[in-house]
Short mmCIF file of C-alpha atoms in Angstrom, two decimals:
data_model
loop_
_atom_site.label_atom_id
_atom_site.label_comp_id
_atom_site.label_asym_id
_atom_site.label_seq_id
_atom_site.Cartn_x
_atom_site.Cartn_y
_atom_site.Cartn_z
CA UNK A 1 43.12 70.34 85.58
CA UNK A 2 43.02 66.72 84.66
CA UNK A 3 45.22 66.07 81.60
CA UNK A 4 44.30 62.81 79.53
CA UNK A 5 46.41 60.78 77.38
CA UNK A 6 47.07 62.14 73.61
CA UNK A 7 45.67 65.17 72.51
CA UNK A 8 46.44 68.33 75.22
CA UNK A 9 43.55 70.66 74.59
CA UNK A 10 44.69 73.57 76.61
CA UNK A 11 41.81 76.58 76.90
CA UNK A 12 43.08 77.79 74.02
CA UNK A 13 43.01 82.06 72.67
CA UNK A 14 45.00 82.69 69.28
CA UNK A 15 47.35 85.39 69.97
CA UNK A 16 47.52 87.81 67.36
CA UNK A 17 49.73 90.81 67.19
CA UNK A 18 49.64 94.47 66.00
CA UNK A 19 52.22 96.31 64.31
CA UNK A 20 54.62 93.62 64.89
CA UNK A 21 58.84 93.76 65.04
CA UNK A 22 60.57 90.76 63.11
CA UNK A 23 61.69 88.53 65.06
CA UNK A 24 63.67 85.09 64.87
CA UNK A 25 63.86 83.16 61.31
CA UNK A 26 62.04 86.26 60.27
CA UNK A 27 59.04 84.97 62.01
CA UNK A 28 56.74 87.94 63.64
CA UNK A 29 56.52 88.84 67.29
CA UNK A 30 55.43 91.42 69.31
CA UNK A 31 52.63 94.02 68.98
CA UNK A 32 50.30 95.60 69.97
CA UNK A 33 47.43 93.51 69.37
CA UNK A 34 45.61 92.23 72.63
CA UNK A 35 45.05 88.32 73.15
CA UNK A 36 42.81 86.66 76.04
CA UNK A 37 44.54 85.97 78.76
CA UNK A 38 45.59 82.33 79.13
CA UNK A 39 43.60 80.17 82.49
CA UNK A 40 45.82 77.70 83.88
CA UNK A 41 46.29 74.81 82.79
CA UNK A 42 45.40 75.83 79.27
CA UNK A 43 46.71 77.98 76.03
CA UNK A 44 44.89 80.37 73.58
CA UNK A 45 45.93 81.00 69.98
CA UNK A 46 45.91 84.76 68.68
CA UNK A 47 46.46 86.54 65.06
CA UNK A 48 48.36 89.18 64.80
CA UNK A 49 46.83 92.84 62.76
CA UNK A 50 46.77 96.34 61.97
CA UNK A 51 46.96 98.55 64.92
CA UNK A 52 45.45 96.71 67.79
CA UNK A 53 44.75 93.50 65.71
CA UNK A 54 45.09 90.14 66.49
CA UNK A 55 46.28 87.74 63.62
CA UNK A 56 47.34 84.54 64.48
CA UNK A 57 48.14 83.27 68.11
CA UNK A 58 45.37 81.40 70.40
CA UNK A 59 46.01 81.98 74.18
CA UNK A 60 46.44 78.72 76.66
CA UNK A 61 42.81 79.84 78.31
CA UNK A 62 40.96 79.51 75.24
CA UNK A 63 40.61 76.05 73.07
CA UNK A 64 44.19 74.71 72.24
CA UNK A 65 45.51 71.32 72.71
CA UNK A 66 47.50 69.69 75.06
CA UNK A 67 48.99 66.05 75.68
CA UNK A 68 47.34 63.43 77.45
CA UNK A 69 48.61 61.29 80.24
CA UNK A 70 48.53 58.27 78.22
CA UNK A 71 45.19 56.66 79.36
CA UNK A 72 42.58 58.78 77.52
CA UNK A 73 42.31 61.59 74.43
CA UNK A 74 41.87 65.01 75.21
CA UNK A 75 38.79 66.95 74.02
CA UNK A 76 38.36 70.77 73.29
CA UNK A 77 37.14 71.41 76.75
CA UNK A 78 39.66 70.28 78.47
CA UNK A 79 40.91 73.20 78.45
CA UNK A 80 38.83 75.68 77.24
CA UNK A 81 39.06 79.09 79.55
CA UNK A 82 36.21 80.76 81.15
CA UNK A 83 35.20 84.24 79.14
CA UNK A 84 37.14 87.00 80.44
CA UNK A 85 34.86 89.55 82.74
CA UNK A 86 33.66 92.47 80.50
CA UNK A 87 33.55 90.08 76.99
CA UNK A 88 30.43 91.02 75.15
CA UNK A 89 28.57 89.05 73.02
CA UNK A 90 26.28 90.85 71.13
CA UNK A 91 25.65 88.19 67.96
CA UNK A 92 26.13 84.51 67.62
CA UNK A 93 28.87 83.53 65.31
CA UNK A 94 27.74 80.11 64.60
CA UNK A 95 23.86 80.96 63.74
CA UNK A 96 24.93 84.39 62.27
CA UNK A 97 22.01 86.16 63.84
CA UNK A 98 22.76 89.66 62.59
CA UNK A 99 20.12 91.69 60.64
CA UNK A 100 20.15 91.84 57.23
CA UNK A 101 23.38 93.44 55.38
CA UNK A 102 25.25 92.56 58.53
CA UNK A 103 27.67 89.70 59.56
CA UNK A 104 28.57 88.25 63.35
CA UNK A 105 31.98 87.98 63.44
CA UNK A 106 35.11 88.06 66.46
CA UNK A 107 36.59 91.36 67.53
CA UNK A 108 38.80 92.60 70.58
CA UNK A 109 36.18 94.80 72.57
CA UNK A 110 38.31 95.99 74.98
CA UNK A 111 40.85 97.43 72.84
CA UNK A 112 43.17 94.19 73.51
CA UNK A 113 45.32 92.38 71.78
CA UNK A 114 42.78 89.06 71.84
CA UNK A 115 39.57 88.39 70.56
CA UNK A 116 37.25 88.20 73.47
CA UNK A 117 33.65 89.23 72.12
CA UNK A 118 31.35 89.18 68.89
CA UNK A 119 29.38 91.83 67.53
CA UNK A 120 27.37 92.73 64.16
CA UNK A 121 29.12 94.57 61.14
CA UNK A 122 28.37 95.61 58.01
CA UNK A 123 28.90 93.05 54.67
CA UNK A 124 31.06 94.98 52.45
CA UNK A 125 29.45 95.29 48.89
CA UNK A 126 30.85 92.32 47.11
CA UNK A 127 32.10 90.29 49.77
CA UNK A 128 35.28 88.37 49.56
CA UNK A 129 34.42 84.38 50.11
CA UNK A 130 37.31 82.20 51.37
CA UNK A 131 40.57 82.22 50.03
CA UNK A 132 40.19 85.26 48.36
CA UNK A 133 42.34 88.53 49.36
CA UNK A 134 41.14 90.89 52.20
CA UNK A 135 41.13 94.19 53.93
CA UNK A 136 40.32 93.77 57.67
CA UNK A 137 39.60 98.09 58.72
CA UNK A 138 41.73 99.49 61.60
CA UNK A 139 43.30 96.23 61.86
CA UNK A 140 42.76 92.65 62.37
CA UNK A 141 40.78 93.07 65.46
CA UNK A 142 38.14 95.31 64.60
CA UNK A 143 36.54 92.56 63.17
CA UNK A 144 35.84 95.29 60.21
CA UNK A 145 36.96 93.33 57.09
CA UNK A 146 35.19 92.80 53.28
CA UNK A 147 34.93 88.85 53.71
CA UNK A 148 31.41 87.76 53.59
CA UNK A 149 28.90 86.58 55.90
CA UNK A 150 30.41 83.45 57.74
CA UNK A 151 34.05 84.61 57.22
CA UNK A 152 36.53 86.97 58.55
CA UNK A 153 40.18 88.08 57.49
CA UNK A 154 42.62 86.29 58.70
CA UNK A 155 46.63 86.18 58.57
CA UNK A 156 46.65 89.87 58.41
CA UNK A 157 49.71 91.71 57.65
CA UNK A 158 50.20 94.29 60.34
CA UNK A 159 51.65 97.44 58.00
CA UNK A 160 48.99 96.94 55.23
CA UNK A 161 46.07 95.07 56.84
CA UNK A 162 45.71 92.38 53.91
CA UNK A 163 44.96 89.02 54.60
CA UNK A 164 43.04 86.19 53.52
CA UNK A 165 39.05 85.39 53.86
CA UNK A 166 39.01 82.10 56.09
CA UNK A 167 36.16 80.41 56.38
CA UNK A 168 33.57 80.16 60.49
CA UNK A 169 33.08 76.70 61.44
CA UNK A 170 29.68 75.61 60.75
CA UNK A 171 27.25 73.27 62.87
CA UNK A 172 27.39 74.14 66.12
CA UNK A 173 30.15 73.92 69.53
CA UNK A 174 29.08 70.36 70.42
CA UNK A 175 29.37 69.32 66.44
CA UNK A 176 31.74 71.53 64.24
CA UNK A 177 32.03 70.97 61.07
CA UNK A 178 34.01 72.47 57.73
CA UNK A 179 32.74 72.31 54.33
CA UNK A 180 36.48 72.21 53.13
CA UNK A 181 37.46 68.74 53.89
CA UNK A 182 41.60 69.83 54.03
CA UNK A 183 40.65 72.16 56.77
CA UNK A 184 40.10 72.12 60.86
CA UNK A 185 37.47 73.60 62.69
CA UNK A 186 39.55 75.28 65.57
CA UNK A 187 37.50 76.75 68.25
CA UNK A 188 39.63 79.80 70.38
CA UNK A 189 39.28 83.02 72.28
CA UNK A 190 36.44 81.61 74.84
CA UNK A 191 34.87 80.68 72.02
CA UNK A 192 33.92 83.59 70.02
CA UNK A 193 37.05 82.76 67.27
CA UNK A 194 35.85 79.41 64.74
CA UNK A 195 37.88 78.98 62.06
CA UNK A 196 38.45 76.66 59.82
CA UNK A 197 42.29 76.46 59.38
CA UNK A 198 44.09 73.58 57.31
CA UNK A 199 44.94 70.32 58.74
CA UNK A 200 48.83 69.85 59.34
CA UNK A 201 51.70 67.08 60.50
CA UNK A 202 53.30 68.96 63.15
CA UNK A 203 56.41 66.98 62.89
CA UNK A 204 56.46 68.03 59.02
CA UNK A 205 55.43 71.25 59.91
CA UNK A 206 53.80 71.46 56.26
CA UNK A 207 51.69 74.49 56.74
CA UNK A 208 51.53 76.00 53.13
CA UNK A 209 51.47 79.88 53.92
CA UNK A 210 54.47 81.53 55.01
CA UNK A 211 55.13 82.13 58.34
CA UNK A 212 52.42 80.11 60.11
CA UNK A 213 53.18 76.73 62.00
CA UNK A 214 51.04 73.61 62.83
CA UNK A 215 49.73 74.01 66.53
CA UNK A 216 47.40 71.54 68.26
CA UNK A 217 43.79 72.80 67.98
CA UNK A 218 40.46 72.08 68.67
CA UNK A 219 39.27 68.12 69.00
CA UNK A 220 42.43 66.90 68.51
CA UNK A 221 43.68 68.19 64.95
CA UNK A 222 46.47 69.72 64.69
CA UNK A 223 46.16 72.99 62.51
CA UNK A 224 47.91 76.40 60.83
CA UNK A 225 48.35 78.99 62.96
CA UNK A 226 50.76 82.59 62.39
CA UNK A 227 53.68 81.73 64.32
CA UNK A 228 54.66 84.33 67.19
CA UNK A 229 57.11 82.40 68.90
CA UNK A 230 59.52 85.12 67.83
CA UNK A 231 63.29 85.05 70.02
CA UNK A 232 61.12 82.95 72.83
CA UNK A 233 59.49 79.79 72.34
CA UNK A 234 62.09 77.57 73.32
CA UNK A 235 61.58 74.13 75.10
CA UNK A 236 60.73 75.59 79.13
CA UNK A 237 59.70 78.99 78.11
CA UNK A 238 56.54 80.53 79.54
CA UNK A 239 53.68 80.80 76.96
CA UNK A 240 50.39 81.91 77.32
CA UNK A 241 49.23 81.71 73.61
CA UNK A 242 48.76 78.60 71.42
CA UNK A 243 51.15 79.64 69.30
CA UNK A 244 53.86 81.42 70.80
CA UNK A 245 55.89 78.09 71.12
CA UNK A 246 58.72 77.40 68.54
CA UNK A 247 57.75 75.15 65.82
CA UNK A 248 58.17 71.04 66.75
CA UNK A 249 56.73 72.34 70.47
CA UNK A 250 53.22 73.16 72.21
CA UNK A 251 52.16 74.94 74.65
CA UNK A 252 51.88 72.29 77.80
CA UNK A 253 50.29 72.30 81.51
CA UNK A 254 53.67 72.66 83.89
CA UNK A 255 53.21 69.47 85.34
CA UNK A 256 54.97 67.92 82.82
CA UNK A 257 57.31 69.87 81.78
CA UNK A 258 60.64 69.74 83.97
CA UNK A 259 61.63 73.17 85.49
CA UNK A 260 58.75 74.94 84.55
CA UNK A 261 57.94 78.02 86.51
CA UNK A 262 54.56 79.22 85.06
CA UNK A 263 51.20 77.60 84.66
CA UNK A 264 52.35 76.38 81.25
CA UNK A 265 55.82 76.03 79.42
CA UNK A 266 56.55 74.71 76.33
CA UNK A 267 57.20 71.32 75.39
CA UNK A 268 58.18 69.36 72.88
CA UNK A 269 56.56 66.97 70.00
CA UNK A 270 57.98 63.82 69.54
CA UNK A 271 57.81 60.97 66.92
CA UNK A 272 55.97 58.05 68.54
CA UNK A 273 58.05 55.72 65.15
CA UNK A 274 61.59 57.08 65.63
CA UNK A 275 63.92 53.60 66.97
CA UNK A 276 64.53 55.80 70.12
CA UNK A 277 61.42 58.32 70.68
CA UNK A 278 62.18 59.42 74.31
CA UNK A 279 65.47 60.21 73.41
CA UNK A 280 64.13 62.82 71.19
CA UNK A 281 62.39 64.45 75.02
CA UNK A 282 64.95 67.58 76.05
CA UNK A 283 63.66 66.57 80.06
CA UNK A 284 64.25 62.73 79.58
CA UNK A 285 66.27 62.74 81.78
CA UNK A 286 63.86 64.26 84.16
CA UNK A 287 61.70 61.65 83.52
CA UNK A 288 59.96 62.86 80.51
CA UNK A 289 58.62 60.52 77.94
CA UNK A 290 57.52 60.14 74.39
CA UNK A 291 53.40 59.49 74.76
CA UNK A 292 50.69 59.18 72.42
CA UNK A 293 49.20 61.76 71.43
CA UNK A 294 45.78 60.30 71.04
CA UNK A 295 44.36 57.89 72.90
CA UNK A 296 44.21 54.13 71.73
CA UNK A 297 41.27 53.81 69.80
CA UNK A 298 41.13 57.62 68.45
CA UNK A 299 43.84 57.87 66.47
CA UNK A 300 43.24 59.97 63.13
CA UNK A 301 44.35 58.17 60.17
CA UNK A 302 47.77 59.16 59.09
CA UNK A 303 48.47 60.61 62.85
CA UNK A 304 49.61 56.95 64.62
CA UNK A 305 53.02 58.55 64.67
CA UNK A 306 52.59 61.96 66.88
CA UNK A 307 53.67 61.76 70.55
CA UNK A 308 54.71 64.48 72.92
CA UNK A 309 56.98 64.84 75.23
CA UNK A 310 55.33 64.53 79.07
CA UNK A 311 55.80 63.19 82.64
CA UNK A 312 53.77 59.65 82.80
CA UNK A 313 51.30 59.88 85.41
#
């Protein structure tokens, strides 16, 4: 794996859990939702749901996003995982091929706690559009919900099933877009999970609904997630999903991450204006430094000051 300078797209599956124990700061973690499993070098996001549901966590294999090495901005595919063996895909989420009265939309075929295949479901009479309340059916991976076509439920909680309709990406892989201008398209799961999620600071960590956290995503944007960092998460720790890293941190290849015995650790975020910014690196003194998130030239507007915390090639 090649990483680039500013954004870390790591293959990126949200990991979202089932029936899930409260864990630190009240935050959720555990279940029995299944997630794709994260490739190396990259980290998935995944939801967390009803029984076997994900709702909220991406895993390193699928579409997340990792740090550069200070010479060029990451992309999507960077680290984008190949589909897991035994994924179906029986509809196209972006085109929304399904027959009449029926939606394409992300479920966890194997029973899993990930999303790892589409298929075709009924549309609920009166759909839900985004933003409105839901009811995702046997949990938050069945992809059974009442949202409408081109939305799923999202953010579900794992003892009643309710969430929130969130709006697909639309356009296509090569050229997402989101009619909702605060939002993110964030592309996960080996690419059968396209949501658009709202546009964040991580170091403000201003995500607006309770209990989610601002995770690199897709292309570069940083966007809300559920967080299921839970009692792990801290700077070093394993992680395999987008979002299982505390708050401030991201999921990072091990390379540059001092100490790190897996294919990816956490690491932390780091403001690229603070009068000391690689003090602000737990490894410095391992030779980690504050680097650009984005690469010189690609800098969103309003992002000039996010940096992470990395070994310098």
């Amino acid at each position: 794996m090649r990483i680039r300078q500013g954004m870390f797209i790591v293959g990126a599956a949200v990991l979202i859990v089932a029936g899930c124990d409260s864990g630190n700061d009240g935050r959720q973690t555990g279940g029995t939702t299944p997630l794709p499993e994260a490739d190396t070098g990259s980290a998935d996001t995944g939801p967390s749901a009803g029984d076997g549901a994900d709702t909220g966590n991406a895993s390193a294999d699928g579409t997340g996003a990792t740090p550069g090495d200070g010479e060029s901005g990451m992309t999507s595919s960077d680290f984008i995982a190949e589909p897991d063996v035994g994924s179906t895909v029986e509809c196209d989420v972006w085109t929304q091929d399904c027959p009449d009265g029926e939606k394409c939309t992300a479920w966890a075929s194997d029973g899993g706690i990930a999303w790892n295949a589409t298929r075709c479901v009924p549309v609920a009479d009166n759909p839900g559009q985004p933003g409105d309340g839901c009811l995702a059916e046997g949990g938050g991976l069945s992809g059974v919900d009442d949202c409408g076509v081109g939305s799923m439920c999202w953010n579900i909680d794992p003892e009643t099933n309710q969430g929130t309709c969130v709006a697909f990406c639309e356009g296509s892989p090569e050229a997402p877009t989101c009619s909702d201008a605060s939002t993110a398209c964030t592309i996960t799961s080996d690419g059968v999970l396209i949501l658009c999620l709202p546009v964040c600071d991580p170091l403000l960590q201003d995500c607006p609904a309770e209990l989610e956290a601002c995770y690199p995503g897709v292309d570069g944007e940083f966007a809300c997630y559920p967080d299921y960092s839970g009692e792990q998460g801290e700077y070093g720790d394993a992680c395999e999903y987008i979002n299982v890293c505390n708050p401030g941190l991201f999921c990072a290849p091990a390379a540059i991450v001092p100490g790190c015995e897996s294919a990816l650790c956490c690491s932390s975020l780091c403001d690229l204006t603070d009068a000391d910014p690689d003090a602000q690196c737990e490894g410095q003194s391992s030779g980690q430094e504050c680097i650009p998130w984005y690469a010189e030239g690609e800098v969103p507007p309003g992002a000039e000051h996010i940096g992470y915390c990395g070994i310098p090639e």
